[in-house]
Structure formats: C-alpha cells, structure tokens
mmCIF file of C-alpha atoms in Angstrom:
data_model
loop_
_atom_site.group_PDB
_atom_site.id
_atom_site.type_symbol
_atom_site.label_atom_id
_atom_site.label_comp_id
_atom_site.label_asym_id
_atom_site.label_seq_id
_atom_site.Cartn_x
_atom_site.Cartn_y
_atom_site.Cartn_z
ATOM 1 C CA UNK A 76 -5.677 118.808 73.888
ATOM 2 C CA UNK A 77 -8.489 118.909 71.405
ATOM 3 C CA UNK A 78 -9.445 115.586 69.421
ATOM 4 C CA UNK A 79 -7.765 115.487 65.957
ATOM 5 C CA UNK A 80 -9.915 116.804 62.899
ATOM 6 C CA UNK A 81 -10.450 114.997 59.616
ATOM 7 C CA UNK A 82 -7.551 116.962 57.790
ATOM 8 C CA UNK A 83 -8.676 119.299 55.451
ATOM 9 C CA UNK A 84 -5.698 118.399 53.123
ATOM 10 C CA UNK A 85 -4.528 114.833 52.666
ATOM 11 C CA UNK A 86 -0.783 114.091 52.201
ATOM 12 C CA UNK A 87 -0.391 111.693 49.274
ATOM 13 C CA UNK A 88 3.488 111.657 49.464
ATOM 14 C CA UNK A 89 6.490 113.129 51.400
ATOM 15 C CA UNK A 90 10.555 113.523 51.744
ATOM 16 C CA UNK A 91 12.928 114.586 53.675
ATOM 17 C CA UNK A 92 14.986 117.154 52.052
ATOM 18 C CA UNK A 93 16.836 118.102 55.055
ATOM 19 C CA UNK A 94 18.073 116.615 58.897
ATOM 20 C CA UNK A 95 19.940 117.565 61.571
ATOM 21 C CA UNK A 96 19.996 116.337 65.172
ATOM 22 C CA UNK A 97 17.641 119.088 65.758
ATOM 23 C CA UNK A 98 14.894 118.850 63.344
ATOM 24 C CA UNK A 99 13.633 117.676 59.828
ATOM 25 C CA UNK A 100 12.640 119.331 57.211
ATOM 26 C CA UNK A 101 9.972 117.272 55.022
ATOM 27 C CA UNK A 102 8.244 118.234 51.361
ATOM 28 C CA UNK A 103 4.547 116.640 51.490
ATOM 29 C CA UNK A 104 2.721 116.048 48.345
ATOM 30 C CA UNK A 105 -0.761 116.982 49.264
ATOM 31 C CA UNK A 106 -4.147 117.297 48.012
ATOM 32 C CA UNK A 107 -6.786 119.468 48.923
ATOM 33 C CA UNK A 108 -10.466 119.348 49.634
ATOM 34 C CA UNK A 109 -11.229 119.731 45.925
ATOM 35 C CA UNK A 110 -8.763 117.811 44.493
ATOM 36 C CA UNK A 111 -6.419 119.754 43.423
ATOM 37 C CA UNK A 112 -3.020 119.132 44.336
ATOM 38 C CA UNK A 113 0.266 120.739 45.883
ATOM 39 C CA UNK A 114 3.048 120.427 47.839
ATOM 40 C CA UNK A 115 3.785 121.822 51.600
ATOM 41 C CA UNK A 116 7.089 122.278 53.622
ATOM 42 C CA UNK A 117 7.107 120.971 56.877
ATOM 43 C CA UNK A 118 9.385 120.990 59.880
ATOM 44 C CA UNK A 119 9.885 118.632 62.329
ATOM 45 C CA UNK A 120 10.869 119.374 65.706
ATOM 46 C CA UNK A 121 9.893 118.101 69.092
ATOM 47 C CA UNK A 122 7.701 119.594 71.159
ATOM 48 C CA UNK A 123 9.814 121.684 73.941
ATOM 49 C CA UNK A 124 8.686 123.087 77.346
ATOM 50 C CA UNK A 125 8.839 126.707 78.493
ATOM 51 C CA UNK A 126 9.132 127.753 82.463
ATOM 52 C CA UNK A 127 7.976 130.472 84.130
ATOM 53 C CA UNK A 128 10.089 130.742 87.272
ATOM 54 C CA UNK A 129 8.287 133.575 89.513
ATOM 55 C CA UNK A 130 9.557 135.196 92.721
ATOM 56 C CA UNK A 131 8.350 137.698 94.446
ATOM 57 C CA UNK A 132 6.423 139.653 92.199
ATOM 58 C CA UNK A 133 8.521 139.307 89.361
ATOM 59 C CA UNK A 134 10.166 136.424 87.282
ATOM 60 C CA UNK A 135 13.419 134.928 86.321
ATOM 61 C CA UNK A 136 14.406 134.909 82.720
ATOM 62 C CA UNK A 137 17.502 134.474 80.449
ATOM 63 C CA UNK A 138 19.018 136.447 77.780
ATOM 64 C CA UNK A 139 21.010 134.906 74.509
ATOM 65 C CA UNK A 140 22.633 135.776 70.963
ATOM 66 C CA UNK A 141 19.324 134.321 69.046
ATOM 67 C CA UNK A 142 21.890 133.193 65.753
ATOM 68 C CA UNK A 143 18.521 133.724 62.842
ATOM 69 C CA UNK A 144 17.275 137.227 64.263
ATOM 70 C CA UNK A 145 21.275 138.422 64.491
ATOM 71 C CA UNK A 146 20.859 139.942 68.100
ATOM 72 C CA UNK A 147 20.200 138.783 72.005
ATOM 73 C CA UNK A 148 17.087 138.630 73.608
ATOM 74 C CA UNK A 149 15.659 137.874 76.938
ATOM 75 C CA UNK A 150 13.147 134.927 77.515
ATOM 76 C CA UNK A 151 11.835 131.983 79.736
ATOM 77 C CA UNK A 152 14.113 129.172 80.440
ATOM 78 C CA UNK A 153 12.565 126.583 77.529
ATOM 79 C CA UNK A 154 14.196 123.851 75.701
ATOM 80 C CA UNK A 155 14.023 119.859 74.832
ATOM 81 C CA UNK A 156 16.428 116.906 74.672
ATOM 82 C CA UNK A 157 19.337 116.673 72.085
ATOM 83 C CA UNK A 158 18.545 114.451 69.170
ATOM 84 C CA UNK A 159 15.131 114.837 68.932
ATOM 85 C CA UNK A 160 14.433 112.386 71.649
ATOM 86 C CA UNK A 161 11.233 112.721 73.655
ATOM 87 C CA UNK A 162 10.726 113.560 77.388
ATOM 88 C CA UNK A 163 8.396 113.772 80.355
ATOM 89 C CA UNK A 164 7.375 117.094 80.204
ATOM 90 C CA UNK A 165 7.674 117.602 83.681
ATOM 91 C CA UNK A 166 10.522 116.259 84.193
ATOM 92 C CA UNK A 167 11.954 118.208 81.205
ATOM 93 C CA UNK A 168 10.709 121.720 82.529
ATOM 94 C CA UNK A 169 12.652 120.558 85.922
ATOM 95 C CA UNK A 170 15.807 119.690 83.760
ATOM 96 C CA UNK A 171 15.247 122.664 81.402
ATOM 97 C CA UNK A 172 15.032 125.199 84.502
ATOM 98 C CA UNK A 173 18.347 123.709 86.375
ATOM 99 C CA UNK A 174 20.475 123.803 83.123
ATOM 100 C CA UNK A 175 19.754 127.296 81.946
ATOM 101 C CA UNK A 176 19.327 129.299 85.709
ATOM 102 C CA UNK A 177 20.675 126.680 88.285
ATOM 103 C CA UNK A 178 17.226 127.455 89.913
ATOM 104 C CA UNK A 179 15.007 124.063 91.247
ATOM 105 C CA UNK A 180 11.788 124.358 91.809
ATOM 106 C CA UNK A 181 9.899 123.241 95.358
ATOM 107 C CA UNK A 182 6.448 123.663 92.951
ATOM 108 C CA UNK A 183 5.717 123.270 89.678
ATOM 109 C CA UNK A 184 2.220 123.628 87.699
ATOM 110 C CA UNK A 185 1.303 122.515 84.510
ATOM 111 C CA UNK A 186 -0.278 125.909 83.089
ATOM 112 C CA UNK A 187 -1.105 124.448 79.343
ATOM 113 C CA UNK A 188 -0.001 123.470 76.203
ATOM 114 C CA UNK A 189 0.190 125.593 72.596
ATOM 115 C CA UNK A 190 1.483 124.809 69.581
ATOM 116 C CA UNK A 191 4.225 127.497 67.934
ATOM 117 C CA UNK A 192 4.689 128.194 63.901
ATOM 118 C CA UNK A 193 1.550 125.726 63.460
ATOM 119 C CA UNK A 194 1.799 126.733 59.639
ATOM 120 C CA UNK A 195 5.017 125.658 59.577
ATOM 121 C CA UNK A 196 5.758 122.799 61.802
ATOM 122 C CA UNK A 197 3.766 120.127 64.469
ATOM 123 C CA UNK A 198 5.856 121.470 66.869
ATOM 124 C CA UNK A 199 3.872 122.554 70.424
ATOM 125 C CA UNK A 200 5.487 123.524 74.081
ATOM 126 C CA UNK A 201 4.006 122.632 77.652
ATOM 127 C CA UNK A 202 4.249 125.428 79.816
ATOM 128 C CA UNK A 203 5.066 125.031 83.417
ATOM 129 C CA UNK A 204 4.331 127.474 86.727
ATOM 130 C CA UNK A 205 7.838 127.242 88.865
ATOM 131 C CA UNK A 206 7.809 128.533 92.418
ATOM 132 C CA UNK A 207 9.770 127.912 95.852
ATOM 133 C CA UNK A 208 12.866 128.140 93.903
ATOM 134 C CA UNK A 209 15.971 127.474 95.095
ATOM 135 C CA UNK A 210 19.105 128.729 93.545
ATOM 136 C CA UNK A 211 21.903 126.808 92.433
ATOM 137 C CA UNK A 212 24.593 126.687 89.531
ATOM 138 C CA UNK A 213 23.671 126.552 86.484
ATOM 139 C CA UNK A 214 25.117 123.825 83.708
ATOM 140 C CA UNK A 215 24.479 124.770 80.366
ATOM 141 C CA UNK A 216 24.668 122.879 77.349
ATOM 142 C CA UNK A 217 27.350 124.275 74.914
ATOM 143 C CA UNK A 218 24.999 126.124 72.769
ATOM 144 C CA UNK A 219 23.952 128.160 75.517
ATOM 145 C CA UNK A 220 27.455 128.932 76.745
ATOM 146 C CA UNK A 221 26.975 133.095 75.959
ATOM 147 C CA UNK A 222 23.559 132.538 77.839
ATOM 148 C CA UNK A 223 22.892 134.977 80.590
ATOM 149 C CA UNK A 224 20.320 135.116 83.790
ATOM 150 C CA UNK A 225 18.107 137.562 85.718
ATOM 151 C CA UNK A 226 15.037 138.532 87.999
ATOM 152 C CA UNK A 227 12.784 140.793 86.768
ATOM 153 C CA UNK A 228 9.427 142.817 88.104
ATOM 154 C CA UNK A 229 6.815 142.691 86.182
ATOM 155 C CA UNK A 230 7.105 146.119 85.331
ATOM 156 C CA UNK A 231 10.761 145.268 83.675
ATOM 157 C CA UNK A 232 9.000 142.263 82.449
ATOM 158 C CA UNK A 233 6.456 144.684 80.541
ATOM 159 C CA UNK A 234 9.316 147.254 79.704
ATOM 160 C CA UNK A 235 11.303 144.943 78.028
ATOM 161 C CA UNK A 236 8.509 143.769 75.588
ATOM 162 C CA UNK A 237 7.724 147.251 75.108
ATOM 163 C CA UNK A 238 11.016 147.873 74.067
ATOM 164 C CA UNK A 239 11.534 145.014 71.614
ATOM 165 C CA UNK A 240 14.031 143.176 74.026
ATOM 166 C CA UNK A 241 11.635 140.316 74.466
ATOM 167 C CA UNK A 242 9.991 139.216 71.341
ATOM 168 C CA UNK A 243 10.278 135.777 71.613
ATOM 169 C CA UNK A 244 6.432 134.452 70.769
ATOM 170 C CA UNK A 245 6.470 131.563 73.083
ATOM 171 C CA UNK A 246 7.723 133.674 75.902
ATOM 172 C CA UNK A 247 4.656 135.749 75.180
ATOM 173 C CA UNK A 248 2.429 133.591 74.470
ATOM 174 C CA UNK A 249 2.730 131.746 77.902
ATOM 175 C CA UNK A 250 2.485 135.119 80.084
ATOM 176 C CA UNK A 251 -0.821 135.777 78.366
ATOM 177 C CA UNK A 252 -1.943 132.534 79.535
ATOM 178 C CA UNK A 253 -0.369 133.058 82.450
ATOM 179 C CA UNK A 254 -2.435 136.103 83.151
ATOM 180 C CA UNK A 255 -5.758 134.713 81.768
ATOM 181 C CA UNK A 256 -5.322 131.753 84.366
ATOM 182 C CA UNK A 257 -4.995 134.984 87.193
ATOM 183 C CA UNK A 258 -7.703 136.487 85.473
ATOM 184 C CA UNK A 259 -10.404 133.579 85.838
ATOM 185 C CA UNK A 260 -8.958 133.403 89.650
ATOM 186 C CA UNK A 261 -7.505 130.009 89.564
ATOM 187 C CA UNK A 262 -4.063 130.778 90.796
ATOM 188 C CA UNK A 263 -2.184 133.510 91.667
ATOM 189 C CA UNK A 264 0.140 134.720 89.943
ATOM 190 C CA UNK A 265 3.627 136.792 90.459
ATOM 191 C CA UNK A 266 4.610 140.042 88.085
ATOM 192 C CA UNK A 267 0.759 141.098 87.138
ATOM 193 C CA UNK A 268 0.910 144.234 89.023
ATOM 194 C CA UNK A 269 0.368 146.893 86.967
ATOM 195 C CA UNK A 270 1.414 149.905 89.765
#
C-alpha cells in the first residue's frame, strides 16, 4: 500500500452518531486547506476480503437478496468477522470461501488490495486468487441463510454483468485486476476467454 499523505483536510473534532456490530457511523469536524471549516460523514467498517474461486475456465460465485438495492445479485464469496473484529486476511479469505460455497482451496494468491466507497468510508478489501478447490458443505452465517452458489464460464461471468445481474463494484473491481495481472503475464488466469 502507498505511504500515507499529509491530509489535505484536518479533522478538528468527531462523534459517533450511530453503531452497530457492523459499523460506525462518525460526524468529523474538519478544516480544509484554507481554513475554512466543515463537517464530513464517515463510516466505519472493517476492511473485508473478496475470493475469486476459479475452475476450469470459469469461476464460482454466489447469489443473495442484497436488503439496500431491494433485489438478488450474484458475486464473489467476500466477507469479514462479526463485530468488527480484525483478521488475517488470509486466513479470512480461507474462512470466507468455506462458509459461503463449502469450497477449500489447495492454492491461494494474494492478487491486491483496493479500497471501496473511499469518499465515504476507510473501508478497503484484500483480494485473493483460489484454485485446487475442493468441494465441501457450506455453513453460512444466518444472514446469508437465502444465499445461493454456482460455477460460471467466463462468458456467463461477462453475460451476467452485461445484464445487470452482477453489479456489485468490488466483484468488479477485482476481475479487472484480475485480468490486468493476466494481461502483464504474471499468472494465468481462468474465465478470460473471450471465444
């Protein structure tokens, strides 16, 4: 990750103005480069990971009712720990995969980390390369009870972004890194076939 900057915009003061297990919301009291001041909502969240499980030349992903967007869509396995406690990414991915596909993974690669909402929240994700997977049952957390599971081409992968049943920007944003890292040749990589 890149070295921190000088900010731009100094917080003077802050409060909470709302908490759940999940996340916190915060008001800052800021002021900016010239003085002038103002306030800015923040929230809090850990950071999560997001896994690409690929087989074959396709992937695995799972589909759920998404509660603020009123409808289901399909997506990476991705996730953190309840009550905002922190994790080993890697060893998060590895829990994150089991829960939500029952899948384990024989190999799994770092691919990079982003941040998500960065004009809203702190919050960033690690994405993670799974391969020699290995199926198994999955146990999800109650939440994630409607959640369902499936393999994909690439092509379907593709198709269903086309046709606004993947819109999920973290899912996205990890298979364009995912393809820029085939791109520059330094892995290969599973569902990029565009025949």
């Amino acid at each position: 990750m890149p070295e921190r900057e000088e900010p731009a915009v100094r917080r003077v003061g802050t409060r909470v103005v709302y908490e759940n297990p999940w996340m916190i919301v915060r008001e800052d009291a800021v002021e900016r480069p010239d003085g002038s001041r103002g306030i800015y909502g923040v929230v809090d969240k850990p950071d999560f990971v997001l896994v690409i499980p690929v087989e074959r030349d396709g992937f695995h992903l799972v589909e759920e009712y998404r509660y603020p967007i009123g409808r289901r869509t399909w997506s990476f396995p991705q996730g953190s720990l309840p009550g905002r406690q922190d994790a080993d990414p890697e060893e998060l991915a590895r829990l994150e995969l089991a829960q939500e596909t029952g899948l384990r993974a024989g190999a799994l690669r770092h691919l990079g980390y982003l941040n998500c909402s960065h004009g809203t929240s702190g919050q960033g994700f690690n994405i993670f390369v799974a391969s020699d997977l290995t199926a198994g049952e999955p146990d999800r957390e109650p939440e994630e009870q409607d959640m369902r599971q499936k393999w994909v081409s690439g092509a379907e992968f593709r198709a269903l972004v086309r046709e606004g049943r993947i819109t999920d920007d973290s899912t996205l944003a990890a298979y364009a890194l995912l393809l820029m890292d085939a791109a520059a040749g330094e892995a290969p990589i599973t569902g990029d076939r565009t025949s």
